[in-house]
Amino acid sequence: MNCTSHDLQNLWSRYHSIMLTAHVSPDGDAIGSLLALYHWLKEQGKQVVMVVDDDIDDKFKFLDGAEAIQKPNAVHTDGQWLYVVLDATSADRCGKAADLIQGKVLNIDHHISNEHFADWEFVRPDVAATGEALTALFLEWGVGMTAAMAQALYMAIATDCGFFKFSNTTGHTLRMAANLVDAGAAPNTISEHLEAQSLIKLRALSEVLKHIELFAGNTVAGISFTPEVLKHTGEHTGGYIDYARNVKGVDVAFTVKYISDNETRVSLRSKTVDVNAIAAVFGGGGHVRAAGCTIAEPLSKAKKMLVKEIIRNK
Ligand code: AMP
Ligand code: MN
Ligand code: MN
């Protein structure tokens, strides 16, 4: 059922125990949205657990509460709990955290490919981040925003709109961010933490840059994270796609990442092409300008299939 802001405001009072989860490979929006809601619900006296079926990238650990995020096997819940799925199109996108769900589910999300799976949903494809939708809700409810909440929400919004540079940045996005700065978010601190690179990471970047390949008359750029390249980067390969996207003349950027001999993880970004439609061909989704999917093929074959599909959609 689609919820209004008012329905949502009333929903919390029906539950004492609440589990919050978000998608695997959690990005800034997933983590920031989790933490902001966690801080607020704790202040309401609720029992709250945050569960993510993945390691949290070290760069997010400066945020208050990040240390409280747990792995699914450490958590016990029951049918009386409310299960909140943040920044994800389906429960499946939360990996093993989805196996903990035994009761009613609320989904707060902003993906155009949302699968409308939850008992209650607040899905806003018109906003740049789940954190933007949450900020609007908190403002509407007149919630006293703490600095920790503001910091988490600002990080959520900023990371999903490329620090206010991508085409999903609207006046509303900027107004929500301005409200968060007024409530104690520190844009400089957030940028410093997210942009700080160890020398090892910088050297890994130089290795990754060597692997940018161009296709379709230099309008498509891709990076392959083979096991060899992953030795340099480690598992957190999230930010590298922007280097491919920023190559002059490139419209569509992609990364293909080795998961196993028969599984390849794909990320897509674009300036004009609908990459949600391309990801959907392989059972994934996301947004018009940023999407992802997993292809059950070896990396080199997955890459060929993907490039063919990108060219077909251009
Ligand atoms: P990523 O390239 O993993 O950063 O993902 C880009 C966007 O697409 C993010 O908003 C993801 O949440 C979303 N996304 C990635 N993979 C999928 C998928 N399999 N299904 C639905 N949405 C996805
Ligand atoms: Mn996300
Ligand atoms: Mn998001």
Short mmCIF file of C-alpha atoms and ligand atoms in Angstrom, two decimals:
data_model
loop_
_atom_site.label_atom_id
_atom_site.label_comp_id
_atom_site.label_asym_id
_atom_site.label_seq_id
_atom_site.Cartn_x
_atom_site.Cartn_y
_atom_site.Cartn_z
CA MET A 1 0.00 0.00 0.00
CA ASN A 2 1.18 3.45 -0.92
CA CYS A 3 1.62 5.59 2.20
CA THR A 4 1.17 9.30 2.59
CA SER A 5 3.56 11.16 4.86
CA HIS A 6 0.73 11.23 7.42
CA ASP A 7 0.15 7.42 7.24
CA LEU A 8 3.87 6.92 7.79
CA GLN A 9 3.94 9.26 10.77
CA ASN A 10 1.20 7.15 12.40
CA LEU A 11 2.83 3.82 11.56
CA TRP A 12 5.77 4.12 13.98
CA SER A 13 3.52 4.26 17.07
CA ARG A 14 2.23 0.73 16.27
CA TYR A 15 5.68 -0.86 16.72
CA HIS A 16 8.20 -1.00 19.53
CA SER A 17 10.84 -3.08 17.75
CA ILE A 18 12.08 -2.08 14.32
CA MET A 19 14.70 -3.60 12.02
CA LEU A 20 16.24 -1.29 9.41
CA THR A 21 18.01 -2.66 6.37
CA ALA A 22 19.27 -1.43 2.98
CA HIS A 23 20.71 -2.83 -0.23
CA VAL A 24 23.90 -4.90 -0.46
CA SER A 25 27.10 -3.03 -1.45
CA PRO A 26 25.67 -0.14 0.57
CA ASP A 27 26.41 3.31 -0.81
CA GLY A 28 26.23 6.69 0.93
CA ASP A 29 22.46 6.92 0.51
CA ALA A 30 21.86 3.45 1.95
CA ILE A 31 24.11 4.08 4.98
CA GLY A 32 23.03 7.68 5.57
CA SER A 33 19.32 6.81 5.40
CA LEU A 34 19.79 3.87 7.78
CA LEU A 35 21.68 5.96 10.33
CA ALA A 36 19.32 8.95 10.26
CA LEU A 37 16.24 6.79 10.81
CA TYR A 38 18.10 4.79 13.48
CA HIS A 39 19.01 7.93 15.47
CA TRP A 40 15.48 9.30 15.29
CA LEU A 41 13.73 6.03 16.24
CA LYS A 42 16.16 5.46 19.16
CA GLU A 43 15.21 8.90 20.43
CA GLN A 44 11.57 7.83 20.29
CA GLY A 45 12.48 5.04 22.73
CA LYS A 46 12.25 2.24 20.15
CA GLN A 47 14.30 -0.93 20.04
CA VAL A 48 16.11 -0.56 16.70
CA VAL A 49 18.61 -2.74 14.87
CA MET A 50 20.38 -1.92 11.62
CA VAL A 51 21.33 -4.87 9.41
CA VAL A 52 23.39 -4.89 6.22
CA ASP A 53 24.56 -8.03 4.45
CA ASP A 54 27.97 -6.63 3.52
CA ASP A 55 31.03 -4.97 4.98
CA ILE A 56 30.69 -1.23 5.42
CA ASP A 57 33.28 0.78 3.50
CA ASP A 58 35.71 2.39 5.97
CA LYS A 59 35.02 5.83 4.51
CA PHE A 60 31.52 5.79 6.06
CA LYS A 61 32.71 4.89 9.55
CA PHE A 62 33.16 8.50 10.72
CA LEU A 63 29.39 8.80 10.99
CA ASP A 64 27.77 8.43 14.42
CA GLY A 65 26.14 5.02 14.76
CA ALA A 66 27.98 3.34 11.85
CA GLU A 67 29.59 0.94 14.35
CA ALA A 68 26.12 -0.32 15.34
CA ILE A 69 25.33 -1.71 11.87
CA GLN A 70 25.22 -5.51 12.16
CA LYS A 71 25.51 -8.51 9.88
CA PRO A 72 22.36 -10.65 9.42
CA ASN A 73 23.70 -13.66 11.36
CA ALA A 74 24.09 -11.53 14.53
CA VAL A 75 20.44 -10.45 14.64
CA HIS A 76 17.28 -12.04 16.07
CA THR A 77 13.83 -10.63 15.40
CA ASP A 78 10.26 -11.95 15.37
CA GLY A 79 6.87 -11.44 13.75
CA GLN A 80 6.03 -8.50 16.03
CA TRP A 81 8.79 -6.36 14.54
CA LEU A 82 8.44 -3.79 11.76
CA TYR A 83 10.94 -4.33 8.93
CA VAL A 84 12.04 -1.21 7.08
CA VAL A 85 13.80 -1.62 3.71
CA LEU A 86 15.63 1.55 2.68
CA ASP A 87 16.98 2.59 -0.74
CA ALA A 88 16.19 -0.81 -2.28
CA THR A 89 13.74 -1.91 -4.98
CA SER A 90 12.99 -5.32 -3.47
CA ALA A 91 13.70 -7.31 -0.32
CA ASP A 92 16.05 -9.50 -2.40
CA ARG A 93 18.37 -6.52 -2.92
CA CYS A 94 19.13 -6.73 0.83
CA GLY A 95 20.75 -10.16 0.50
CA LYS A 96 20.57 -12.32 3.63
CA ALA A 97 19.03 -9.47 5.64
CA ALA A 98 15.81 -10.30 3.77
CA ASP A 99 15.78 -13.76 5.41
CA LEU A 100 15.23 -12.07 8.79
CA ILE A 101 11.91 -10.59 7.68
CA GLN A 102 9.05 -12.26 9.56
CA GLY A 103 6.49 -9.48 9.75
CA LYS A 104 5.21 -6.35 8.03
CA VAL A 105 7.53 -4.48 5.69
CA LEU A 106 7.80 -0.76 5.03
CA ASN A 107 9.84 0.31 1.98
CA ILE A 108 11.20 3.85 1.65
CA ASP A 109 12.92 4.24 -1.72
CA HIS A 110 13.44 6.42 -4.79
CA HIS A 111 14.23 3.93 -7.60
CA ILE A 112 12.16 4.06 -10.77
CA SER A 113 12.47 0.26 -10.97
CA ASN A 114 10.91 -0.28 -7.51
CA GLU A 115 9.10 -3.63 -7.41
CA HIS A 116 6.30 -2.50 -5.06
CA PHE A 117 6.79 -5.51 -2.81
CA ALA A 118 6.16 -4.07 0.64
CA ASP A 119 3.09 -3.93 2.90
CA TRP A 120 3.57 -0.18 3.08
CA GLU A 121 5.66 1.87 0.71
CA PHE A 122 6.84 5.42 0.30
CA VAL A 123 8.51 5.43 -3.12
CA ARG A 124 9.56 8.77 -4.61
CA PRO A 125 11.34 8.40 -8.00
CA ASP A 126 11.29 12.22 -8.29
CA VAL A 127 13.91 12.72 -5.58
CA ALA A 128 17.67 12.23 -5.93
CA ALA A 129 18.11 10.11 -2.81
CA THR A 130 16.20 8.13 -0.22
CA GLY A 131 17.84 10.57 2.22
CA GLU A 132 16.12 13.43 0.38
CA ALA A 133 12.71 11.76 0.83
CA LEU A 134 13.48 11.15 4.53
CA THR A 135 14.59 14.75 5.08
CA ALA A 136 11.31 16.00 3.58
CA LEU A 137 9.36 13.64 5.86
CA PHE A 138 11.23 14.74 8.98
CA LEU A 139 10.68 18.41 8.10
CA GLU A 140 6.98 17.81 7.49
CA TRP A 141 6.64 15.97 10.82
CA GLY A 142 8.43 18.78 12.63
CA VAL A 143 11.03 16.36 13.98
CA GLY A 144 13.86 17.91 16.03
CA MET A 145 16.78 17.13 13.73
CA THR A 146 20.00 16.32 15.61
CA ALA A 147 23.41 17.05 14.10
CA ALA A 148 24.01 13.30 13.74
CA MET A 149 20.78 12.90 11.72
CA ALA A 150 21.58 15.96 9.60
CA GLN A 151 25.09 14.74 8.91
CA ALA A 152 23.88 11.27 7.83
CA LEU A 153 21.12 12.69 5.62
CA TYR A 154 23.39 15.24 3.96
CA MET A 155 25.85 12.46 3.16
CA ALA A 156 22.99 10.35 1.74
CA ILE A 157 21.81 13.14 -0.56
CA ALA A 158 25.24 14.39 -1.62
CA THR A 159 26.57 10.97 -2.59
CA ASP A 160 23.52 10.05 -4.72
CA CYS A 161 23.61 13.29 -6.76
CA GLY A 162 27.40 13.46 -7.25
CA PHE A 163 27.68 16.30 -4.72
CA PHE A 164 24.93 18.28 -6.48
CA LYS A 165 26.39 17.85 -9.96
CA PHE A 166 24.22 15.12 -11.54
CA SER A 167 21.00 15.72 -13.47
CA ASN A 168 18.90 14.41 -10.56
CA THR A 169 19.84 17.51 -8.52
CA THR A 170 16.73 19.71 -8.24
CA GLY A 171 15.79 22.81 -6.30
CA HIS A 172 14.17 20.46 -3.77
CA THR A 173 17.44 18.52 -3.42
CA LEU A 174 19.30 21.75 -2.65
CA ARG A 175 16.58 23.01 -0.28
CA MET A 176 16.69 19.75 1.70
CA ALA A 177 20.50 19.95 1.85
CA ALA A 178 20.30 23.59 3.01
CA ASN A 179 17.94 22.57 5.81
CA LEU A 180 20.40 19.88 6.87
CA VAL A 181 23.31 22.32 6.96
CA ASP A 182 21.18 24.61 9.15
CA ALA A 183 20.57 21.59 11.43
CA GLY A 184 24.29 20.86 11.86
CA ALA A 185 25.52 18.96 8.79
CA ALA A 186 29.08 19.96 7.88
CA PRO A 187 29.61 19.63 4.09
CA ASN A 188 33.37 20.09 4.43
CA THR A 189 33.76 17.29 7.01
CA ILE A 190 31.68 14.94 4.87
CA SER A 191 33.66 15.71 1.70
CA GLU A 192 36.97 15.36 3.53
CA HIS A 193 36.03 11.93 4.87
CA LEU A 194 34.63 10.65 1.59
CA GLU A 195 37.39 12.04 -0.61
CA ALA A 196 40.35 11.17 1.61
CA GLN A 197 42.41 8.52 -0.20
CA SER A 198 45.16 6.40 1.24
CA LEU A 199 48.28 6.24 -0.89
CA ILE A 200 47.44 2.58 -1.53
CA LYS A 201 44.02 3.60 -2.89
CA LEU A 202 45.57 6.29 -5.08
CA ARG A 203 48.02 3.78 -6.51
CA ALA A 204 45.10 1.42 -7.12
CA LEU A 205 43.39 4.24 -9.01
CA SER A 206 46.36 4.59 -11.34
CA GLU A 207 46.08 0.86 -12.04
CA VAL A 208 42.33 1.12 -12.67
CA LEU A 209 42.76 4.07 -15.05
CA LYS A 210 45.02 1.91 -17.22
CA HIS A 211 42.05 -0.39 -17.78
CA ILE A 212 39.53 2.11 -19.15
CA GLU A 213 38.37 0.86 -22.56
CA LEU A 214 36.39 2.85 -25.13
CA PHE A 215 33.68 1.52 -27.46
CA ALA A 216 31.17 2.83 -30.00
CA GLY A 217 33.27 5.67 -31.41
CA ASN A 218 34.54 6.60 -27.94
CA THR A 219 31.04 7.29 -26.59
CA VAL A 220 31.00 4.28 -24.23
CA ALA A 221 33.69 3.75 -21.58
CA GLY A 222 34.13 0.67 -19.43
CA ILE A 223 36.36 -0.67 -16.68
CA SER A 224 36.80 -4.39 -16.02
CA PHE A 225 37.48 -5.41 -12.44
CA THR A 226 39.15 -8.72 -13.14
CA PRO A 227 40.59 -10.70 -10.17
CA GLU A 228 43.94 -9.12 -11.12
CA VAL A 229 42.63 -5.55 -10.86
CA LEU A 230 40.67 -6.42 -7.68
CA LYS A 231 43.99 -7.34 -6.05
CA HIS A 232 44.89 -3.64 -6.30
CA THR A 233 41.52 -2.11 -5.41
CA GLY A 234 39.99 -4.50 -2.88
CA GLU A 235 36.25 -5.21 -2.94
CA HIS A 236 34.99 -1.61 -2.66
CA THR A 237 35.06 -0.48 -6.29
CA GLY A 238 32.16 1.98 -6.05
CA GLY A 239 33.73 5.32 -6.99
CA TYR A 240 35.80 4.31 -10.01
CA ILE A 241 32.96 4.43 -12.54
CA ASP A 242 32.96 8.24 -12.39
CA TYR A 243 36.40 8.33 -14.03
CA ALA A 244 34.99 6.43 -17.01
CA ARG A 245 31.92 8.67 -17.03
CA ASN A 246 34.09 11.81 -17.09
CA VAL A 247 36.04 10.87 -20.22
CA LYS A 248 35.29 13.60 -22.74
CA GLY A 249 32.66 12.56 -25.29
CA VAL A 250 31.50 9.56 -23.25
CA ASP A 251 27.76 9.15 -22.78
CA VAL A 252 27.54 5.70 -21.16
CA ALA A 253 30.02 4.40 -18.59
CA PHE A 254 30.04 0.91 -17.12
CA THR A 255 32.04 -1.31 -14.82
CA VAL A 256 32.01 -5.11 -14.87
CA LYS A 257 33.30 -6.79 -11.74
CA TYR A 258 34.33 -10.39 -11.22
CA ILE A 259 32.21 -12.03 -8.51
CA SER A 260 32.84 -15.65 -9.49
CA ASP A 261 33.62 -17.57 -12.69
CA ASN A 262 29.95 -17.37 -13.64
CA GLU A 263 28.81 -14.16 -12.02
CA THR A 264 29.59 -10.58 -13.06
CA ARG A 265 28.36 -7.47 -11.29
CA VAL A 266 27.54 -4.52 -13.55
CA SER A 267 27.25 -0.79 -12.82
CA LEU A 268 26.02 1.71 -15.40
CA ARG A 269 26.00 5.52 -15.58
CA SER A 270 24.97 7.83 -18.41
CA LYS A 271 24.47 11.39 -19.51
CA THR A 272 21.52 10.86 -21.91
CA VAL A 273 20.81 7.11 -22.35
CA ASP A 274 18.24 5.30 -20.17
CA VAL A 275 20.52 2.83 -18.36
CA ASN A 276 17.67 1.58 -16.15
CA ALA A 277 16.23 0.03 -19.34
CA ILE A 278 19.59 -1.61 -20.14
CA ALA A 279 19.97 -3.00 -16.60
CA ALA A 280 16.38 -4.26 -16.76
CA VAL A 281 17.27 -6.48 -19.77
CA PHE A 282 19.58 -8.37 -17.36
CA GLY A 283 17.09 -8.41 -14.46
CA GLY A 284 18.48 -5.33 -12.67
CA GLY A 285 17.37 -1.73 -12.46
CA GLY A 286 17.97 1.55 -10.67
CA HIS A 287 17.54 5.00 -12.14
CA VAL A 288 17.50 6.44 -15.66
CA ARG A 289 21.08 7.73 -15.29
CA ALA A 290 22.51 5.19 -12.78
CA ALA A 291 21.64 1.52 -12.66
CA GLY A 292 23.05 -1.93 -11.99
CA CYS A 293 22.54 -5.63 -12.52
CA THR A 294 24.23 -8.99 -12.12
CA ILE A 295 24.85 -11.21 -15.15
CA ALA A 296 25.26 -14.96 -14.61
CA GLU A 297 28.13 -15.24 -17.11
CA PRO A 298 31.93 -14.99 -16.97
CA LEU A 299 33.25 -11.42 -17.01
CA SER A 300 34.41 -11.31 -20.64
CA LYS A 301 31.14 -12.72 -21.99
CA ALA A 302 29.07 -10.47 -19.71
CA LYS A 303 31.02 -7.47 -20.97
CA LYS A 304 30.32 -8.37 -24.62
CA MET A 305 26.61 -8.85 -23.92
CA LEU A 306 26.47 -5.54 -22.07
CA VAL A 307 28.29 -3.50 -24.72
CA LYS A 308 25.98 -4.95 -27.40
CA GLU A 309 22.93 -3.95 -25.36
CA ILE A 310 24.30 -0.45 -24.69
CA ILE A 311 24.92 0.10 -28.41
CA ARG A 312 21.42 -1.18 -29.21
CA ASN A 313 19.96 1.42 -26.82
CA LYS A 314 21.98 4.41 -28.00
P1 AMP B 1 25.51 0.92 -8.48
O1 AMP B 1 26.07 0.98 -9.85
O2 AMP B 1 25.61 -0.41 -7.82
O3 AMP B 1 25.96 2.09 -7.63
O4 AMP B 1 23.94 1.12 -8.68
C1 AMP B 1 23.39 2.25 -9.32
C2 AMP B 1 21.95 2.43 -8.89
O5 AMP B 1 21.15 1.35 -9.36
C3 AMP B 1 21.78 2.46 -7.38
O6 AMP B 1 20.76 3.35 -7.06
C4 AMP B 1 21.40 1.04 -7.05
O7 AMP B 1 20.65 0.95 -5.88
C5 AMP B 1 20.59 0.63 -8.28
N1 AMP B 1 20.75 -0.81 -8.57
C6 AMP B 1 21.91 -1.46 -8.73
N2 AMP B 1 21.69 -2.77 -8.99
C7 AMP B 1 20.35 -2.94 -8.98
C8 AMP B 1 19.50 -4.07 -9.16
N3 AMP B 1 19.97 -5.29 -9.41
N4 AMP B 1 18.17 -3.87 -9.06
C9 AMP B 1 17.68 -2.65 -8.81
N5 AMP B 1 18.42 -1.53 -8.63
C10 AMP B 1 19.74 -1.67 -8.71
MN MN B 2 21.84 3.22 -3.02
MN MN B 3 19.69 5.98 -3.46
#
